[in-house]
């Protein structure tokens, strides 16, 4: 597999080319993005996003429009396009990522992001002082929990995502203890965090969901908080593999060793578990 390259606000991967530029003749426009296929069939996306405008919600909204138009397909191409938009919005990768984090957190805090209600509910469910976010991805929730005064740890299976989160936390002067880790084999001792969160993680697993929940219960002293999207069809571009319902959460709770479960709906499904030691 070829390594993506970045040069003069032009990002090239195996599946997509992304460039900050004016729109050439013959390109089709879809909201803020324009696109065409080059002579090799590679998707070429042009945009005018800058460090003032780039954000997670804006980026995802624009790319989902391309998915719905049949232009983007699959998780890898979606992720390549997303990284391309971020890295071509400014003069350097560091300035691009700093702007992406700053603007995305501002969207979440103001409520303008579609994910803001999920963060708001998750923050309200935290108990104790030490929070572990499992499957942190970019780590927006971990950063917001740290900003709210919690002692936060975060792990993700992607080393790149863990590095980005650690760097962002440093730029924002927030303390987040990051570590590469798999949800089905968490690199933490038993009873080492008050609350363990799995926010929009389990829909990415094809199996071993019960193992991931058991691991979270092992590490949590007081509470495990699980949130999942309810979709009519799982979104392959987001890497979702399961269609989940309230009945799914009931089944997960029935399979887990816990001392209490609460299931409810709020912008998706929620399962809150008390570890057996509580």
PDB file of C-alpha atoms in Angstrom:
ATOM      1  CA  UNK A   1       0.000   0.000   0.000  1.00  0.00           C
ATOM      2  CA  UNK A   2       1.370   3.420  -0.948  1.00  0.00           C
ATOM      3  CA  UNK A   3       2.055   5.975   1.778  1.00  0.00           C
ATOM      4  CA  UNK A   4      -0.091   9.140   1.660  1.00  0.00           C
ATOM      5  CA  UNK A   5       1.840  12.281   0.749  1.00  0.00           C
ATOM      6  CA  UNK A   6       1.269  15.932   1.636  1.00  0.00           C
ATOM      7  CA  UNK A   7       2.749  18.797  -0.364  1.00  0.00           C
ATOM      8  CA  UNK A   8       1.587  22.403  -0.683  1.00  0.00           C
ATOM      9  CA  UNK A   9      -1.920  21.785   0.610  1.00  0.00           C
ATOM     10  CA  UNK A  10      -2.345  18.732  -1.592  1.00  0.00           C
ATOM     11  CA  UNK A  11      -2.881  15.355   0.060  1.00  0.00           C
ATOM     12  CA  UNK A  12      -2.555  12.187  -1.995  1.00  0.00           C
ATOM     13  CA  UNK A  13      -3.497   8.705  -0.803  1.00  0.00           C
ATOM     14  CA  UNK A  14      -4.207   5.502  -2.677  1.00  0.00           C
ATOM     15  CA  UNK A  15      -7.949   6.172  -2.757  1.00  0.00           C
ATOM     16  CA  UNK A  16      -8.326   9.948  -2.923  1.00  0.00           C
ATOM     17  CA  UNK A  17      -6.612  13.248  -3.684  1.00  0.00           C
ATOM     18  CA  UNK A  18      -7.610  16.267  -1.587  1.00  0.00           C
ATOM     19  CA  UNK A  19      -6.485  19.793  -2.374  1.00  0.00           C
ATOM     20  CA  UNK A  20      -7.244  23.274  -1.095  1.00  0.00           C
ATOM     21  CA  UNK A  21      -7.721  25.224  -4.309  1.00  0.00           C
ATOM     22  CA  UNK A  22     -10.164  26.948  -6.597  1.00  0.00           C
ATOM     23  CA  UNK A  23     -12.558  24.681  -8.447  1.00  0.00           C
ATOM     24  CA  UNK A  24     -11.286  23.631 -11.889  1.00  0.00           C
ATOM     25  CA  UNK A  25     -13.673  23.483 -14.841  1.00  0.00           C
ATOM     26  CA  UNK A  26     -15.660  20.286 -15.081  1.00  0.00           C
ATOM     27  CA  UNK A  27     -15.742  19.561 -11.340  1.00  0.00           C
ATOM     28  CA  UNK A  28     -19.081  18.876  -9.699  1.00  0.00           C
ATOM     29  CA  UNK A  29     -19.915  20.819  -6.559  1.00  0.00           C
ATOM     30  CA  UNK A  30     -21.586  19.347  -3.512  1.00  0.00           C
ATOM     31  CA  UNK A  31     -22.053  22.087  -0.897  1.00  0.00           C
ATOM     32  CA  UNK A  32     -18.535  23.152   0.214  1.00  0.00           C
ATOM     33  CA  UNK A  33     -16.685  20.443  -1.715  1.00  0.00           C
ATOM     34  CA  UNK A  34     -16.094  19.968  -5.432  1.00  0.00           C
ATOM     35  CA  UNK A  35     -15.025  16.707  -6.977  1.00  0.00           C
ATOM     36  CA  UNK A  36     -14.104  14.828 -10.136  1.00  0.00           C
ATOM     37  CA  UNK A  37     -12.310  11.630 -11.072  1.00  0.00           C
ATOM     38  CA  UNK A  38      -8.919  11.986 -12.734  1.00  0.00           C
ATOM     39  CA  UNK A  39      -7.676   9.999 -15.713  1.00  0.00           C
ATOM     40  CA  UNK A  40      -6.783   7.043 -13.464  1.00  0.00           C
ATOM     41  CA  UNK A  41     -10.212   7.024 -11.823  1.00  0.00           C
ATOM     42  CA  UNK A  42      -8.938   8.442  -8.521  1.00  0.00           C
ATOM     43  CA  UNK A  43     -11.352  10.733  -6.711  1.00  0.00           C
ATOM     44  CA  UNK A  44     -10.059  14.329  -6.621  1.00  0.00           C
ATOM     45  CA  UNK A  45     -11.682  16.615  -4.017  1.00  0.00           C
ATOM     46  CA  UNK A  46     -11.185  20.393  -4.005  1.00  0.00           C
ATOM     47  CA  UNK A  47     -12.148  22.678  -1.134  1.00  0.00           C
ATOM     48  CA  UNK A  48     -11.662  26.130   0.386  1.00  0.00           C
ATOM     49  CA  UNK A  49     -11.687  25.110   4.060  1.00  0.00           C
ATOM     50  CA  UNK A  50      -9.206  26.951   6.271  1.00  0.00           C
ATOM     51  CA  UNK A  51      -7.947  26.751   9.834  1.00  0.00           C
ATOM     52  CA  UNK A  52     -10.785  29.128  10.727  1.00  0.00           C
ATOM     53  CA  UNK A  53     -13.481  26.802   9.400  1.00  0.00           C
ATOM     54  CA  UNK A  54     -12.254  23.195   9.663  1.00  0.00           C
ATOM     55  CA  UNK A  55     -14.056  21.142  12.305  1.00  0.00           C
ATOM     56  CA  UNK A  56     -15.191  17.597  12.916  1.00  0.00           C
ATOM     57  CA  UNK A  57     -18.899  18.260  12.448  1.00  0.00           C
ATOM     58  CA  UNK A  58     -18.412  20.348   9.305  1.00  0.00           C
ATOM     59  CA  UNK A  59     -16.008  17.844   7.782  1.00  0.00           C
ATOM     60  CA  UNK A  60     -18.219  14.840   8.484  1.00  0.00           C
ATOM     61  CA  UNK A  61     -21.312  16.631   7.224  1.00  0.00           C
ATOM     62  CA  UNK A  62     -19.624  17.482   3.938  1.00  0.00           C
ATOM     63  CA  UNK A  63     -18.213  13.991   3.425  1.00  0.00           C
ATOM     64  CA  UNK A  64     -21.514  12.293   4.248  1.00  0.00           C
ATOM     65  CA  UNK A  65     -23.053  14.309   1.414  1.00  0.00           C
ATOM     66  CA  UNK A  66     -20.477  12.748  -0.907  1.00  0.00           C
ATOM     67  CA  UNK A  67     -21.339   9.305   0.473  1.00  0.00           C
ATOM     68  CA  UNK A  68     -25.032   9.927  -0.162  1.00  0.00           C
ATOM     69  CA  UNK A  69     -24.217  11.092  -3.686  1.00  0.00           C
ATOM     70  CA  UNK A  70     -22.362   7.839  -4.350  1.00  0.00           C
ATOM     71  CA  UNK A  71     -18.997   9.581  -4.657  1.00  0.00           C
ATOM     72  CA  UNK A  72     -17.296   8.220  -1.519  1.00  0.00           C
ATOM     73  CA  UNK A  73     -17.545   4.589  -0.479  1.00  0.00           C
ATOM     74  CA  UNK A  74     -16.125   2.525   2.339  1.00  0.00           C
ATOM     75  CA  UNK A  75     -14.389   3.382   5.581  1.00  0.00           C
ATOM     76  CA  UNK A  76     -10.866   3.701   4.169  1.00  0.00           C
ATOM     77  CA  UNK A  77     -11.774   6.205   1.464  1.00  0.00           C
ATOM     78  CA  UNK A  78     -13.922   8.180   3.912  1.00  0.00           C
ATOM     79  CA  UNK A  79     -11.074   8.354   6.426  1.00  0.00           C
ATOM     80  CA  UNK A  80      -8.519   9.250   3.750  1.00  0.00           C
ATOM     81  CA  UNK A  81     -10.742  12.100   2.574  1.00  0.00           C
ATOM     82  CA  UNK A  82     -11.242  13.312   6.151  1.00  0.00           C
ATOM     83  CA  UNK A  83      -7.517  13.348   6.905  1.00  0.00           C
ATOM     84  CA  UNK A  84      -6.925  15.084   3.582  1.00  0.00           C
ATOM     85  CA  UNK A  85      -9.381  17.866   4.413  1.00  0.00           C
ATOM     86  CA  UNK A  86      -7.754  18.424   7.799  1.00  0.00           C
ATOM     87  CA  UNK A  87      -4.160  18.413   6.575  1.00  0.00           C
ATOM     88  CA  UNK A  88      -4.765  20.736   3.619  1.00  0.00           C
ATOM     89  CA  UNK A  89      -6.617  23.497   5.481  1.00  0.00           C
ATOM     90  CA  UNK A  90      -3.474  25.282   6.703  1.00  0.00           C
ATOM     91  CA  UNK A  91       0.247  25.798   6.313  1.00  0.00           C
ATOM     92  CA  UNK A  92       1.513  22.885   8.415  1.00  0.00           C
ATOM     93  CA  UNK A  93       0.149  19.636   9.856  1.00  0.00           C
ATOM     94  CA  UNK A  94       0.551  20.978  13.394  1.00  0.00           C
ATOM     95  CA  UNK A  95      -1.420  24.157  12.694  1.00  0.00           C
ATOM     96  CA  UNK A  96      -4.105  22.139  10.901  1.00  0.00           C
ATOM     97  CA  UNK A  97      -4.574  19.696  13.769  1.00  0.00           C
ATOM     98  CA  UNK A  98      -4.580  22.464  16.375  1.00  0.00           C
ATOM     99  CA  UNK A  99      -7.295  24.302  14.454  1.00  0.00           C
ATOM    100  CA  UNK A 100      -9.293  21.106  13.972  1.00  0.00           C
ATOM    101  CA  UNK A 101      -9.287  20.371  17.696  1.00  0.00           C
ATOM    102  CA  UNK A 102      -9.961  23.957  18.742  1.00  0.00           C
ATOM    103  CA  UNK A 103     -12.887  24.414  16.352  1.00  0.00           C
ATOM    104  CA  UNK A 104     -14.368  20.969  17.001  1.00  0.00           C
ATOM    105  CA  UNK A 105     -14.330  21.449  20.771  1.00  0.00           C
ATOM    106  CA  UNK A 106     -15.912  24.884  20.371  1.00  0.00           C
ATOM    107  CA  UNK A 107     -18.719  23.305  18.319  1.00  0.00           C
ATOM    108  CA  UNK A 108     -19.316  20.684  20.988  1.00  0.00           C
ATOM    109  CA  UNK A 109     -19.271  23.170  23.845  1.00  0.00           C
ATOM    110  CA  UNK A 110     -21.657  25.556  22.082  1.00  0.00           C
ATOM    111  CA  UNK A 111     -24.071  22.780  21.144  1.00  0.00           C
ATOM    112  CA  UNK A 112     -23.647  23.343  17.399  1.00  0.00           C
ATOM    113  CA  UNK A 113     -22.232  19.867  16.819  1.00  0.00           C
ATOM    114  CA  UNK A 114     -24.752  17.032  16.265  1.00  0.00           C
ATOM    115  CA  UNK A 115     -22.698  15.067  18.801  1.00  0.00           C
ATOM    116  CA  UNK A 116     -23.068  17.723  21.517  1.00  0.00           C
ATOM    117  CA  UNK A 117     -26.174  16.160  23.153  1.00  0.00           C
ATOM    118  CA  UNK A 118     -24.348  12.833  23.429  1.00  0.00           C
ATOM    119  CA  UNK A 119     -21.397  14.472  25.163  1.00  0.00           C
ATOM    120  CA  UNK A 120     -23.726  16.404  27.440  1.00  0.00           C
ATOM    121  CA  UNK A 121     -25.525  13.239  28.521  1.00  0.00           C
ATOM    122  CA  UNK A 122     -22.284  11.280  28.927  1.00  0.00           C
ATOM    123  CA  UNK A 123     -20.739  13.991  31.107  1.00  0.00           C
ATOM    124  CA  UNK A 124     -23.832  13.954  33.317  1.00  0.00           C
ATOM    125  CA  UNK A 125     -23.433  10.205  33.871  1.00  0.00           C
ATOM    126  CA  UNK A 126     -19.839  10.270  35.101  1.00  0.00           C
ATOM    127  CA  UNK A 127     -19.265   9.265  38.709  1.00  0.00           C
ATOM    128  CA  UNK A 128     -16.153   9.652  40.836  1.00  0.00           C
ATOM    129  CA  UNK A 129     -13.031  11.558  39.895  1.00  0.00           C
ATOM    130  CA  UNK A 130     -11.201   9.157  37.549  1.00  0.00           C
ATOM    131  CA  UNK A 131     -12.658   8.518  34.092  1.00  0.00           C
ATOM    132  CA  UNK A 132     -11.372   6.083  31.473  1.00  0.00           C
ATOM    133  CA  UNK A 133     -12.561   6.575  27.901  1.00  0.00           C
ATOM    134  CA  UNK A 134     -12.219   3.394  25.863  1.00  0.00           C
ATOM    135  CA  UNK A 135     -12.102   3.842  22.092  1.00  0.00           C
ATOM    136  CA  UNK A 136     -11.298   7.532  22.354  1.00  0.00           C
ATOM    137  CA  UNK A 137     -10.573   8.154  18.637  1.00  0.00           C
ATOM    138  CA  UNK A 138      -9.772  11.898  18.360  1.00  0.00           C
ATOM    139  CA  UNK A 139     -10.485  12.161  22.087  1.00  0.00           C
ATOM    140  CA  UNK A 140     -12.931  15.051  22.153  1.00  0.00           C
ATOM    141  CA  UNK A 141     -14.864  13.515  25.044  1.00  0.00           C
ATOM    142  CA  UNK A 142     -11.689  12.827  27.021  1.00  0.00           C
ATOM    143  CA  UNK A 143     -10.612  16.439  26.547  1.00  0.00           C
ATOM    144  CA  UNK A 144     -13.986  17.786  27.620  1.00  0.00           C
ATOM    145  CA  UNK A 145     -14.015  15.568  30.697  1.00  0.00           C
ATOM    146  CA  UNK A 146     -10.518  16.787  31.573  1.00  0.00           C
ATOM    147  CA  UNK A 147     -11.641  20.391  31.106  1.00  0.00           C
ATOM    148  CA  UNK A 148     -14.528  19.663  33.491  1.00  0.00           C
ATOM    149  CA  UNK A 149     -12.038  18.680  36.191  1.00  0.00           C
ATOM    150  CA  UNK A 150     -11.954  14.894  35.941  1.00  0.00           C
ATOM    151  CA  UNK A 151      -8.771  12.837  36.103  1.00  0.00           C
ATOM    152  CA  UNK A 152      -8.933  11.316  32.624  1.00  0.00           C
ATOM    153  CA  UNK A 153      -7.309   8.335  30.967  1.00  0.00           C
ATOM    154  CA  UNK A 154      -8.011   7.398  27.360  1.00  0.00           C
ATOM    155  CA  UNK A 155      -7.106   4.483  25.150  1.00  0.00           C
ATOM    156  CA  UNK A 156      -7.638   3.584  21.526  1.00  0.00           C
ATOM    157  CA  UNK A 157      -6.510   0.752  19.300  1.00  0.00           C
ATOM    158  CA  UNK A 158      -5.007   3.262  16.836  1.00  0.00           C
ATOM    159  CA  UNK A 159      -1.529   4.528  17.800  1.00  0.00           C
ATOM    160  CA  UNK A 160      -2.011   7.514  15.502  1.00  0.00           C
ATOM    161  CA  UNK A 161      -5.206   8.574  17.256  1.00  0.00           C
ATOM    162  CA  UNK A 162      -3.538   8.196  20.655  1.00  0.00           C
ATOM    163  CA  UNK A 163      -0.634  10.393  19.546  1.00  0.00           C
ATOM    164  CA  UNK A 164      -2.989  13.060  18.188  1.00  0.00           C
ATOM    165  CA  UNK A 165      -4.944  13.141  21.441  1.00  0.00           C
ATOM    166  CA  UNK A 166      -1.813  13.407  23.557  1.00  0.00           C
ATOM    167  CA  UNK A 167      -0.508  16.258  21.422  1.00  0.00           C
ATOM    168  CA  UNK A 168      -3.855  18.068  21.487  1.00  0.00           C
ATOM    169  CA  UNK A 169      -4.070  17.748  25.263  1.00  0.00           C
ATOM    170  CA  UNK A 170      -0.637  19.329  25.555  1.00  0.00           C
ATOM    171  CA  UNK A 171      -1.579  22.244  23.308  1.00  0.00           C
ATOM    172  CA  UNK A 172      -4.760  22.792  25.333  1.00  0.00           C
ATOM    173  CA  UNK A 173      -2.915  22.494  28.662  1.00  0.00           C
ATOM    174  CA  UNK A 174      -5.132  19.589  29.708  1.00  0.00           C
ATOM    175  CA  UNK A 175      -4.019  16.392  31.415  1.00  0.00           C
ATOM    176  CA  UNK A 176      -5.146  13.223  29.631  1.00  0.00           C
ATOM    177  CA  UNK A 177      -3.239   9.997  30.227  1.00  0.00           C
ATOM    178  CA  UNK A 178      -3.191   8.269  26.839  1.00  0.00           C
ATOM    179  CA  UNK A 179      -2.349   4.685  25.994  1.00  0.00           C
ATOM    180  CA  UNK A 180      -2.754   2.342  23.054  1.00  0.00           C
ATOM    181  CA  UNK A 181      -5.210  -0.337  24.071  1.00  0.00           C
ATOM    182  CA  UNK A 182      -7.762  -2.814  22.797  1.00  0.00           C
ATOM    183  CA  UNK A 183     -11.274  -2.722  24.260  1.00  0.00           C
ATOM    184  CA  UNK A 184     -11.309  -6.512  24.614  1.00  0.00           C
ATOM    185  CA  UNK A 185      -8.033  -6.558  26.563  1.00  0.00           C
ATOM    186  CA  UNK A 186      -7.713  -3.276  28.424  1.00  0.00           C
ATOM    187  CA  UNK A 187      -4.202  -2.409  29.646  1.00  0.00           C
ATOM    188  CA  UNK A 188      -5.454  -1.274  33.062  1.00  0.00           C
ATOM    189  CA  UNK A 189      -5.678  -2.984  36.470  1.00  0.00           C
ATOM    190  CA  UNK A 190      -9.006  -4.064  37.887  1.00  0.00           C
ATOM    191  CA  UNK A 191     -10.961  -1.414  39.796  1.00  0.00           C
ATOM    192  CA  UNK A 192      -8.615   1.336  38.584  1.00  0.00           C
ATOM    193  CA  UNK A 193     -11.137   3.886  37.258  1.00  0.00           C
ATOM    194  CA  UNK A 194     -14.351   5.190  38.763  1.00  0.00           C
ATOM    195  CA  UNK A 195     -16.235   5.416  35.468  1.00  0.00           C
ATOM    196  CA  UNK A 196     -15.387   3.660  32.212  1.00  0.00           C
ATOM    197  CA  UNK A 197     -17.041   4.977  29.057  1.00  0.00           C
ATOM    198  CA  UNK A 198     -17.573   3.271  25.716  1.00  0.00           C
ATOM    199  CA  UNK A 199     -19.124   6.066  23.669  1.00  0.00           C
ATOM    200  CA  UNK A 200     -20.048   5.017  20.122  1.00  0.00           C
ATOM    201  CA  UNK A 201     -17.518   2.198  20.174  1.00  0.00           C
ATOM    202  CA  UNK A 202     -19.318  -1.139  20.301  1.00  0.00           C
ATOM    203  CA  UNK A 203     -21.037  -0.694  16.928  1.00  0.00           C
ATOM    204  CA  UNK A 204     -17.545  -0.956  15.417  1.00  0.00           C
ATOM    205  CA  UNK A 205     -17.053  -4.501  16.711  1.00  0.00           C
ATOM    206  CA  UNK A 206     -18.053  -7.520  14.669  1.00  0.00           C
ATOM    207  CA  UNK A 207     -17.830  -9.800  17.694  1.00  0.00           C
ATOM    208  CA  UNK A 208     -16.507  -9.866  21.275  1.00  0.00           C
ATOM    209  CA  UNK A 209     -18.901  -7.145  22.425  1.00  0.00           C
ATOM    210  CA  UNK A 210     -19.533  -9.138  25.602  1.00  0.00           C
ATOM    211  CA  UNK A 211     -15.774  -9.325  26.191  1.00  0.00           C
ATOM    212  CA  UNK A 212     -15.412  -5.554  25.814  1.00  0.00           C
ATOM    213  CA  UNK A 213     -18.240  -4.942  28.282  1.00  0.00           C
ATOM    214  CA  UNK A 214     -16.757  -7.431  30.750  1.00  0.00           C
ATOM    215  CA  UNK A 215     -13.387  -5.677  30.480  1.00  0.00           C
ATOM    216  CA  UNK A 216     -14.992  -2.301  31.173  1.00  0.00           C
ATOM    217  CA  UNK A 217     -16.774  -3.758  34.202  1.00  0.00           C
ATOM    218  CA  UNK A 218     -13.494  -5.229  35.427  1.00  0.00           C
ATOM    219  CA  UNK A 219     -11.729  -1.860  35.338  1.00  0.00           C
ATOM    220  CA  UNK A 220     -14.628   0.271  36.629  1.00  0.00           C
ATOM    221  CA  UNK A 221     -15.156   0.825  40.335  1.00  0.00           C
ATOM    222  CA  UNK A 222     -18.501   2.611  40.134  1.00  0.00           C
ATOM    223  CA  UNK A 223     -20.017   2.743  36.658  1.00  0.00           C
ATOM    224  CA  UNK A 224     -19.755   1.744  33.005  1.00  0.00           C
ATOM    225  CA  UNK A 225     -21.409   4.080  30.498  1.00  0.00           C
ATOM    226  CA  UNK A 226     -22.174   2.729  27.017  1.00  0.00           C
ATOM    227  CA  UNK A 227     -23.669   4.793  24.188  1.00  0.00           C
ATOM    228  CA  UNK A 228     -24.492   3.527  20.704  1.00  0.00           C
ATOM    229  CA  UNK A 229     -26.214   4.933  17.621  1.00  0.00           C
ATOM    230  CA  UNK A 230     -29.553   3.540  16.530  1.00  0.00           C
ATOM    231  CA  UNK A 231     -29.360   3.282  12.727  1.00  0.00           C
ATOM    232  CA  UNK A 232     -31.736   1.661  10.279  1.00  0.00           C
ATOM    233  CA  UNK A 233     -28.666   0.511   8.368  1.00  0.00           C
ATOM    234  CA  UNK A 234     -25.135   0.484   9.849  1.00  0.00           C
ATOM    235  CA  UNK A 235     -22.932   3.165   8.264  1.00  0.00           C
ATOM    236  CA  UNK A 236     -20.016   1.389   6.550  1.00  0.00           C
ATOM    237  CA  UNK A 237     -18.138   4.661   5.968  1.00  0.00           C
ATOM    238  CA  UNK A 238     -18.009   5.111   9.752  1.00  0.00           C
ATOM    239  CA  UNK A 239     -16.906   1.510  10.233  1.00  0.00           C
ATOM    240  CA  UNK A 240     -20.197   0.449  11.821  1.00  0.00           C
ATOM    241  CA  UNK A 241     -20.880  -3.279  11.644  1.00  0.00           C
ATOM    242  CA  UNK A 242     -24.035  -3.733  13.721  1.00  0.00           C
ATOM    243  CA  UNK A 243     -27.601  -2.487  13.627  1.00  0.00           C
ATOM    244  CA  UNK A 244     -28.380  -1.835  17.276  1.00  0.00           C
ATOM    245  CA  UNK A 245     -31.684  -1.437  19.109  1.00  0.00           C
ATOM    246  CA  UNK A 246     -32.899  -1.218  22.684  1.00  0.00           C
ATOM    247  CA  UNK A 247     -33.348  -4.986  22.556  1.00  0.00           C
ATOM    248  CA  UNK A 248     -29.637  -5.309  21.770  1.00  0.00           C
ATOM    249  CA  UNK A 249     -28.809  -3.382  24.930  1.00  0.00           C
ATOM    250  CA  UNK A 250     -31.119  -5.621  26.953  1.00  0.00           C
ATOM    251  CA  UNK A 251     -29.258  -8.655  25.605  1.00  0.00           C
ATOM    252  CA  UNK A 252     -25.868  -7.137  26.393  1.00  0.00           C
ATOM    253  CA  UNK A 253     -26.976  -6.383  29.946  1.00  0.00           C
ATOM    254  CA  UNK A 254     -28.286  -9.922  30.383  1.00  0.00           C
ATOM    255  CA  UNK A 255     -24.917 -11.373  29.387  1.00  0.00           C
ATOM    256  CA  UNK A 256     -22.867  -9.149  31.713  1.00  0.00           C
ATOM    257  CA  UNK A 257     -22.012  -9.642  35.376  1.00  0.00           C
ATOM    258  CA  UNK A 258     -23.277  -6.487  37.084  1.00  0.00           C
ATOM    259  CA  UNK A 259     -25.315  -5.256  40.027  1.00  0.00           C
ATOM    260  CA  UNK A 260     -27.668  -2.983  38.169  1.00  0.00           C
ATOM    261  CA  UNK A 261     -28.474  -1.815  34.649  1.00  0.00           C
ATOM    262  CA  UNK A 262     -30.264   1.195  33.232  1.00  0.00           C
ATOM    263  CA  UNK A 263     -31.281   1.380  29.575  1.00  0.00           C
ATOM    264  CA  UNK A 264     -32.697   4.500  27.941  1.00  0.00           C
ATOM    265  CA  UNK A 265     -32.783   6.455  24.695  1.00  0.00           C
ATOM    266  CA  UNK A 266     -31.327   9.916  24.122  1.00  0.00           C
ATOM    267  CA  UNK A 267     -29.908  10.593  20.644  1.00  0.00           C
ATOM    268  CA  UNK A 268     -29.268   6.868  20.418  1.00  0.00           C
ATOM    269  CA  UNK A 269     -29.167   4.126  23.000  1.00  0.00           C
ATOM    270  CA  UNK A 270     -27.580   4.090  26.444  1.00  0.00           C
ATOM    271  CA  UNK A 271     -26.656   1.272  28.791  1.00  0.00           C
ATOM    272  CA  UNK A 272     -25.361   2.192  32.250  1.00  0.00           C
ATOM    273  CA  UNK A 273     -24.018  -0.663  34.362  1.00  0.00           C
ATOM    274  CA  UNK A 274     -22.921  -0.982  37.978  1.00  0.00           C
ATOM    275  CA  UNK A 275     -19.885  -3.249  38.374  1.00  0.00           C
ATOM    276  CA  UNK A 276     -20.418  -6.323  40.542  1.00  0.00           C
ATOM    277  CA  UNK A 277     -18.062  -4.951  43.203  1.00  0.00           C
ATOM    278  CA  UNK A 278     -20.289  -1.903  43.870  1.00  0.00           C
TER     279      UNK A 278
END
